[in-house]
Coordinates of C-alpha atoms and ligand atoms in Angstrom, one line a residue:
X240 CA -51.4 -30.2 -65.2
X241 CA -51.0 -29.9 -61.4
X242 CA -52.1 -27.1 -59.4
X243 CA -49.9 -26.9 -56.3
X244 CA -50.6 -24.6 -53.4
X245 CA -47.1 -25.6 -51.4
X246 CA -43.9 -24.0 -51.9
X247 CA -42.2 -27.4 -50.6
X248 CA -44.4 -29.4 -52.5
X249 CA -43.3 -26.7 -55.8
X250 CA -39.8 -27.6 -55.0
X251 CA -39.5 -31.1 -54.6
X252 CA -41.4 -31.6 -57.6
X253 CA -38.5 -29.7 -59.6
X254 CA -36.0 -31.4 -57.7
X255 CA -37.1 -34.8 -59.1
X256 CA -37.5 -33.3 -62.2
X257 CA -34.1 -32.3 -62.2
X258 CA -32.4 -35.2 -60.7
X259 CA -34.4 -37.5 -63.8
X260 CA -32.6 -35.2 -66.7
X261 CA -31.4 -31.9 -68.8
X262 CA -34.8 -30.7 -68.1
X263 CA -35.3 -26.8 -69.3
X264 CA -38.3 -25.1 -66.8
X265 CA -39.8 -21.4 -67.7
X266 CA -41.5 -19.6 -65.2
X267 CA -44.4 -17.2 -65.6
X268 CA -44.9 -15.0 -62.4
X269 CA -48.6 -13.5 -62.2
X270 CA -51.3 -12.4 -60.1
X271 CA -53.6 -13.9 -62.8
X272 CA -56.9 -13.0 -64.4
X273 CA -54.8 -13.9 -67.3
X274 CA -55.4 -12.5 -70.7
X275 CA -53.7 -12.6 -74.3
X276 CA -50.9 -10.0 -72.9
X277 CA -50.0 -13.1 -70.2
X278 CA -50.7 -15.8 -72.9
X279 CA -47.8 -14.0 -74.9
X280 CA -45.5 -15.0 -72.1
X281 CA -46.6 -18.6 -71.7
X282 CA -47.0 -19.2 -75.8
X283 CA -42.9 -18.3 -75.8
X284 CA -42.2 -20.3 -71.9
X285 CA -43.9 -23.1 -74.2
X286 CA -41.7 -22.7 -76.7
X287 CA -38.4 -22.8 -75.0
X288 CA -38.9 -25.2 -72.2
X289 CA -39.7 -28.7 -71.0
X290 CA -41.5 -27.5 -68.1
X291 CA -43.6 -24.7 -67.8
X292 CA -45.0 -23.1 -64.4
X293 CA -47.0 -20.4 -64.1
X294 CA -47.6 -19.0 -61.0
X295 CA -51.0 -17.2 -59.8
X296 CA -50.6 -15.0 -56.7
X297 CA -52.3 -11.6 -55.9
X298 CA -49.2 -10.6 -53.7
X299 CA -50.5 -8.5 -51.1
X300 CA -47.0 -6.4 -50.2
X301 CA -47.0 -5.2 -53.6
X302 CA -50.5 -3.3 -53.1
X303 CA -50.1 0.1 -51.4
X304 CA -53.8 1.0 -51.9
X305 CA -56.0 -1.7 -49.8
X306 CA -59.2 -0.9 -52.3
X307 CA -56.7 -2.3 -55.4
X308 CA -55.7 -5.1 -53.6
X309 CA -59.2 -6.1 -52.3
X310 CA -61.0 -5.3 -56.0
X311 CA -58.5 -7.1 -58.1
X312 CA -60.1 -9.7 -60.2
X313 CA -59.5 -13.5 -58.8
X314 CA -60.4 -16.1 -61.2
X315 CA -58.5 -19.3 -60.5
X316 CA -60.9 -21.1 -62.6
X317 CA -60.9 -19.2 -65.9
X318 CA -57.4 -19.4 -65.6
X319 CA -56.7 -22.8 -64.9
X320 CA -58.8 -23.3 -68.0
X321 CA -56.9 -21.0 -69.9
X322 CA -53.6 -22.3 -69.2
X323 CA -54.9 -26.3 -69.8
X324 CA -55.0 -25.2 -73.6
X325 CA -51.3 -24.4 -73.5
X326 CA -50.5 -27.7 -71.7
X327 CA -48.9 -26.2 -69.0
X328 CA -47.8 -28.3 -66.2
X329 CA -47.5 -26.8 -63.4
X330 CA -50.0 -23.7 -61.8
X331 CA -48.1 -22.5 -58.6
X332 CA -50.8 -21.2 -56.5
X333 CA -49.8 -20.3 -53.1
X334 CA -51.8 -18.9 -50.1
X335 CA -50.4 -15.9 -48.9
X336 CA -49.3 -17.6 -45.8
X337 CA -47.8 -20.2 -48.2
X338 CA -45.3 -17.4 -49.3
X339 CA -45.3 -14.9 -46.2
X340 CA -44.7 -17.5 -43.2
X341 CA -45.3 -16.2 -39.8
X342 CA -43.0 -14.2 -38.3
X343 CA -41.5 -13.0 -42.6
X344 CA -39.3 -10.5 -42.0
X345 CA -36.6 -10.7 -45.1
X346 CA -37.3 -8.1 -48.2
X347 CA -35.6 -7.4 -51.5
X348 CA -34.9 -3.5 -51.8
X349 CA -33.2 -2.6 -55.2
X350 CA -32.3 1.1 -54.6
X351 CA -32.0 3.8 -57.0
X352 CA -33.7 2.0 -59.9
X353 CA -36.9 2.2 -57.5
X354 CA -37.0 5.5 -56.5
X355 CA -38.9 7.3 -59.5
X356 CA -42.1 6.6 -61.6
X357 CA -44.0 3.7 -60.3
X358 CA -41.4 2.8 -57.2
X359 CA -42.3 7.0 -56.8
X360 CA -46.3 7.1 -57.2
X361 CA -46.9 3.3 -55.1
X362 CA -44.4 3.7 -52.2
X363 CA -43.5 -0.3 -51.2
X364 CA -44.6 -1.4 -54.3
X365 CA -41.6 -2.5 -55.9
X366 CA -40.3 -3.9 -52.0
X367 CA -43.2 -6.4 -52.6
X368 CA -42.4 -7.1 -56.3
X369 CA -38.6 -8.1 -55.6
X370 CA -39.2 -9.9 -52.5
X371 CA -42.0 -12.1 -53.8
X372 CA -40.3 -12.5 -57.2
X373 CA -37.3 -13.5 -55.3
X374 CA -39.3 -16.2 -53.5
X375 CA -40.6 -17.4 -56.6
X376 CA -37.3 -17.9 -58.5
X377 CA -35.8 -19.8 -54.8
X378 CA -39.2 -22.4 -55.2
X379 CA -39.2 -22.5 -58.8
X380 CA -35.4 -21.8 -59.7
X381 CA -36.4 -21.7 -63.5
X382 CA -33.8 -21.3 -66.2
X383 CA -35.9 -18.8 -68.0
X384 CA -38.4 -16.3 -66.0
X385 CA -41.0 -14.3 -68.6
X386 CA -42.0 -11.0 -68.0
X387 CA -43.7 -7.6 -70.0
X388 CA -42.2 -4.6 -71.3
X389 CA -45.4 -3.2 -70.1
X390 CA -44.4 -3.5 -66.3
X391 CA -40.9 -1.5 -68.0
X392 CA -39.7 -0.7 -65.0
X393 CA -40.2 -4.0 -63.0
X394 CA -38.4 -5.5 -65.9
X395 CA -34.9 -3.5 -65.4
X396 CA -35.5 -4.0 -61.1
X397 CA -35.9 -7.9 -61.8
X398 CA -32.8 -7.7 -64.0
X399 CA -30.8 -6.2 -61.5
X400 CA -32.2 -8.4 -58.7
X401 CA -31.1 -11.6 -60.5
X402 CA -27.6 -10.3 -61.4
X403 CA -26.9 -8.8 -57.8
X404 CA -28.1 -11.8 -56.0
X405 CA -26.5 -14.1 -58.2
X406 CA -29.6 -15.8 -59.3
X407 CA -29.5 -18.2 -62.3
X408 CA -32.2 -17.1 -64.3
X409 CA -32.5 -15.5 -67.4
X410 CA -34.8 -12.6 -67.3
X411 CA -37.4 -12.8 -71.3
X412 CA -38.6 -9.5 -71.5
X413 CA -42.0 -9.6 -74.2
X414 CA -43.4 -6.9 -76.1
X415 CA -46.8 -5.6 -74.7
X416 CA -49.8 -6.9 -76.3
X417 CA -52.4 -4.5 -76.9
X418 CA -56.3 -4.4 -77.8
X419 CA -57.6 -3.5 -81.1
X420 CA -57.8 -0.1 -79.6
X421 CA -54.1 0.3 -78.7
X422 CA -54.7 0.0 -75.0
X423 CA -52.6 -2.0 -73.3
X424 CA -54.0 -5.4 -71.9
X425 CA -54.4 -5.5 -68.1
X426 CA -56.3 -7.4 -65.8
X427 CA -57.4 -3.9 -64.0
X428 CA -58.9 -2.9 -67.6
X429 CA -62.1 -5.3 -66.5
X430 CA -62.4 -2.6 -64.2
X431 CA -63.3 -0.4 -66.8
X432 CA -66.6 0.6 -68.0
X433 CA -67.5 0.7 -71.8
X434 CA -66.9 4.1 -72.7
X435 CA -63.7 4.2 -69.8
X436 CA -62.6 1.7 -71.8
X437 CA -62.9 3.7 -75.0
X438 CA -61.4 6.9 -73.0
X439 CA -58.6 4.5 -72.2
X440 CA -57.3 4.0 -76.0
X441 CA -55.7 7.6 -75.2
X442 CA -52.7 6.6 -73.7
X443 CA -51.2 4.5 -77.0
X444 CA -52.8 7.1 -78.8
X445 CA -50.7 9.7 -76.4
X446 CA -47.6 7.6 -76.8
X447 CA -47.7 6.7 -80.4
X448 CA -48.3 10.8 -81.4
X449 CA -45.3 10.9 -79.5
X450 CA -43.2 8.3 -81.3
X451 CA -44.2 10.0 -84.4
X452 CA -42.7 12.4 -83.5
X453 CA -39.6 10.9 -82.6
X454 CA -39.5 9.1 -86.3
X455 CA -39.9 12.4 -87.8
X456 CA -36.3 13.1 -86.1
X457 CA -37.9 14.9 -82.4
X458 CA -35.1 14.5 -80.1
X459 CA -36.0 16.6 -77.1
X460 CA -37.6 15.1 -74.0
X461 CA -39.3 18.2 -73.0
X462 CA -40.7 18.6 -76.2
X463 CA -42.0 14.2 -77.0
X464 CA -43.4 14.5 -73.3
X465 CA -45.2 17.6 -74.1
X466 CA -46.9 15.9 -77.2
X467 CA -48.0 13.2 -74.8
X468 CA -49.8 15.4 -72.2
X469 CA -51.2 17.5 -75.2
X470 CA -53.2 14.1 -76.2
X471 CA -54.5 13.4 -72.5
X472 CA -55.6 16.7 -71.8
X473 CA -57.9 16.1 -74.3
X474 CA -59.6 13.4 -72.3
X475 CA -60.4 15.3 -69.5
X476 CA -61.9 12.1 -67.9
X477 CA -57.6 11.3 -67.5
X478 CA -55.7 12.5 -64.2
X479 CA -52.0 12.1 -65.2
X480 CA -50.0 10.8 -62.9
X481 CA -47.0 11.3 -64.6
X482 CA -45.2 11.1 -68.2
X483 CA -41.3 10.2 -68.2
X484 CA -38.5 9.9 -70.2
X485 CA -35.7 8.3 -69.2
X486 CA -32.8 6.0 -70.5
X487 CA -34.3 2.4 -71.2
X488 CA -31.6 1.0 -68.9
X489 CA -30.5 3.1 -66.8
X490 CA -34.3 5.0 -66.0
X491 CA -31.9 7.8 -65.4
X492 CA -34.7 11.4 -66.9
X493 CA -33.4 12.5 -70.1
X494 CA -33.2 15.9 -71.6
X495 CA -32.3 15.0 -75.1
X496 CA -32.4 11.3 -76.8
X497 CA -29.6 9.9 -78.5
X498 CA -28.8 6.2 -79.9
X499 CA -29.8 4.3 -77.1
X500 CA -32.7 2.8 -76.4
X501 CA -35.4 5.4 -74.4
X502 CA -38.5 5.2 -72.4
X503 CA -41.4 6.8 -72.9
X504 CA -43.6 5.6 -69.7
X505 CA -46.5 7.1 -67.8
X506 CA -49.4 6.7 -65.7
X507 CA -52.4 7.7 -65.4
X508 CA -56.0 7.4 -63.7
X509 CA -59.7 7.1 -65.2
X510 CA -62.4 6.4 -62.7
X511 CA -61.0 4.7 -59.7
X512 CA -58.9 2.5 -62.2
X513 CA -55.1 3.2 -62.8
X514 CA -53.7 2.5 -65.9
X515 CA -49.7 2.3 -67.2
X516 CA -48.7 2.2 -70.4
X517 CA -45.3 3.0 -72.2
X518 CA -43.4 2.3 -75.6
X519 CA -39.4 2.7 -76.4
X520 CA -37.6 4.8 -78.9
X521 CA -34.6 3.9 -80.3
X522 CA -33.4 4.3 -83.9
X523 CA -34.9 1.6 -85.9
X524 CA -31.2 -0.2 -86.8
X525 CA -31.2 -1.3 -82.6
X526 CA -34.5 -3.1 -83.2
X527 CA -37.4 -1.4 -81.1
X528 CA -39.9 -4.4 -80.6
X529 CA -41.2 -3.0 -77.4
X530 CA -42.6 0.0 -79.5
X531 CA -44.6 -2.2 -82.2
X532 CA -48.4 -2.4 -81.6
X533 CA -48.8 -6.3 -80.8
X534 CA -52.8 -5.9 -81.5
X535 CA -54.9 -9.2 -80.9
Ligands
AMP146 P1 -49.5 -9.3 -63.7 O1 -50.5 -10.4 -63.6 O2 -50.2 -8.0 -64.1 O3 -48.6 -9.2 -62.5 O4 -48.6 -9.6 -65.0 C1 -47.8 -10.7 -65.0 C2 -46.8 -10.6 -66.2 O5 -47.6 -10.4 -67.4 C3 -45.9 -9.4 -66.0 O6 -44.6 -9.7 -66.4 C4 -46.6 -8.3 -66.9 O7 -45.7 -7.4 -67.4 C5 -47.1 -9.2 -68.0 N1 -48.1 -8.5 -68.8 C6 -49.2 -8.0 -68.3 N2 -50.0 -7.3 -69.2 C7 -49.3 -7.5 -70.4 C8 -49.5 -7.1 -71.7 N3 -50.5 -6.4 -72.1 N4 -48.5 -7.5 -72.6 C9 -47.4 -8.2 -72.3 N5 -47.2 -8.6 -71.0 C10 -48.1 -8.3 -70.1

C-alpha cells in the first residue's frame, strides 16, 4: 500500500498502471475516520477491481460551519491501519493545497438538485462536494467510484455530475450501514456522548415507524412525515432540521407516493452534533435495499 499526497504523483501512477494492461480501478472518496459504514464501500471496490484507492481528505469548501470543519475527527493512522487489512493499494491523501492550488477558481454547481434539504440547510456545501469529487475522478479517473445511500442526496448530484460532464465513471451507490441501535454510522457520531448516542437511535427509529407505515399501505407524504416528527418530539434533546419526502430521483417534494422509488430524508441536531439519516420506500417488487437495516 502506498500513501500518496500528490495529485501528479496519483496520476502517473494510474497511467502506468493503465498503459501495463485491462486494469479495473475503484475509487472510494472520504474524509476518513473510517468506520464499518466506509468499510462497506471498500469490502465491494475490493471485490470488483484490480486497483483500489481510497482517498482521505477533510475538504474544507464543503464545510459551511468553521467549528465542523475544525472538530472533525483526523485519524490518518487508524485509518491507514484499517485499510492495510483490506489490501488496498493506494491511500490518496492530499494536502488541501494539493487539491485547491493557488489562485483555484473553477467549481462544479449542479443546480436544481442542490437547492433543497442538505444543499438548503449548508449553503456551499454541495459546491464543495462536486468540485472536489470532480477533482478526484480527473486524478483518479476510476471505472467505478463507491459512495452511501446515506449521503442520498450527494449520491443523485454525483450522478448527475458524471453524466453531464461526460465523466467515465460508474457511480456504486451502498446501502447505509447502521449500529446495533439503528443509527446510522458516521464519523461525527464520535462526537457524541453516551447517552447522545443513545438519544440518537431516534432517527431510524423515526424513519422505520414511518416505513411501517408505508408497508401497512400509508401513501400520503404529509401524513409518513408526520409519523416521523411524532417520534422526535419525543426526544426533546432533538432540534429537527427538517423531514422530506421527495421522489428518490428526481428530489422533486411529494404529496402522495406512488410506484417509484421515494425518500424519506431528514436532519436533525443533538448537542452541537448534526446528524442525517434517511431510508427509501418503494413497493417491495422494485427491490428497496437502501431501506434494510445493515446492522454490524
Ligand atoms: P464521508 O467520509 O462521511 O465523506 O463518507 C464517505 C463515503 O462513505 C460517502 O459516500 C458516504 O455516504 C459513505 N458512508 C458514510 N457513512 C456511511 C454509512 N453509515 N453507511 C454507508 N455508507 C456510508
Amino acid at each position: 500500500m502506498e500513501i500518496v499526497n500528490r495529485r501528479q504523483r496519483m496520476t502517473s501512477v494510474l497511467r502506468k498502471l493503465r498503459r501495463a494492461g485491462d486494469t479495473t480501478v475503484g475509487l472510494i472518496p472520504t474524509m476518513g475516520a473510517l468506520h464499518e459504514g466506509h468499510l462497506s464501500l471498500v469490502r465491494e471496490a475490493r471485490r470488483m477491481c484490480d486497483v483500489v484507492i481510497v482517498s482521505i481528505f477533510v475538504n474544507p469548501t464543503q464545510f459551511n460551519e468553521p467549528s465542523d470543519f475544525k472538530e472533525y475527527p483526523r485519524r490518518l493512522t487508524e485509518d491507514t491501519a484499517l485499510l492495510t487489512d483490506y489490501n488496498v493499494e493506494y491511500i490518496f491523501a492530499p494536502t488541501p493545497e494539493e487539491i485547491y492550488p493557488p489562485g483555484f477558481s473553477t467549481y462544479v454547481n449542479v443546480e436544481g438538485l442542490t437547492d433543497s434539504m442538505e444543499g438548503a440547510h449548508r449553503p456551499g456545501h454541495f459546491r464543495g462536494v462536486a468540485t472536489v469529487v470532480t477533482v478526484l475522478l480527473n486524478v483518479t479517473r476510476p471505472d467505478f467510484a463507491y459512495f452511501g445511500q446515506k449521503d442520498a442526496q450527494q449520491t443523485i448530484v454525483i450522478k448527475r455530475l458524471v453524466r453531464d460532464l461526460g465523466l467515465d465513471t460508474e457511480i456504486i451507490v451502498l446501502p447505509i450501514i447502521r449500529e446495533p441501535s439503528g443509527l446510522a454510522m458516521s464519523s461525527r457520531n464520535s462526537h457524541l456522548d453516551a447517552s447522545q448516542r443513545a438519544a440518537a437511535a431516534t432517527l431510524y427509529r423515526a424513519l422505520s415507524a414511518a416505513e411501517i407505515s408505508y408497508r401497512a399501505g400509508e401513501r400520503s407524504a404529509r401524513k409518513l412525515i408526520e409519523i416521523v416528527r411524532a417520534e422526535i418530539i419525543k426526544e426533546p434533546r432533538f432540534g429537527l432540521e427538517y423531514v422530506q419526502l421527495t421522489d428518490a430521483e428526481t428530489l422533486k417534494p411529494l404529496d402522495k407516493l406512488d410506484a417509484r422509488p421515494a425518500l424519506l430524508a431528514l436532519a436533525a441536531r443533538i448537542g452541537g452534533t448534526r446528524l442525517i439519516d434517511n431510508v427509501l420506500l418503494a413497493p417491495a417488487r422494485t427491490g428497496n435495499t437502501g431501506a434494510l437495516p445493515k446492522i454490524v
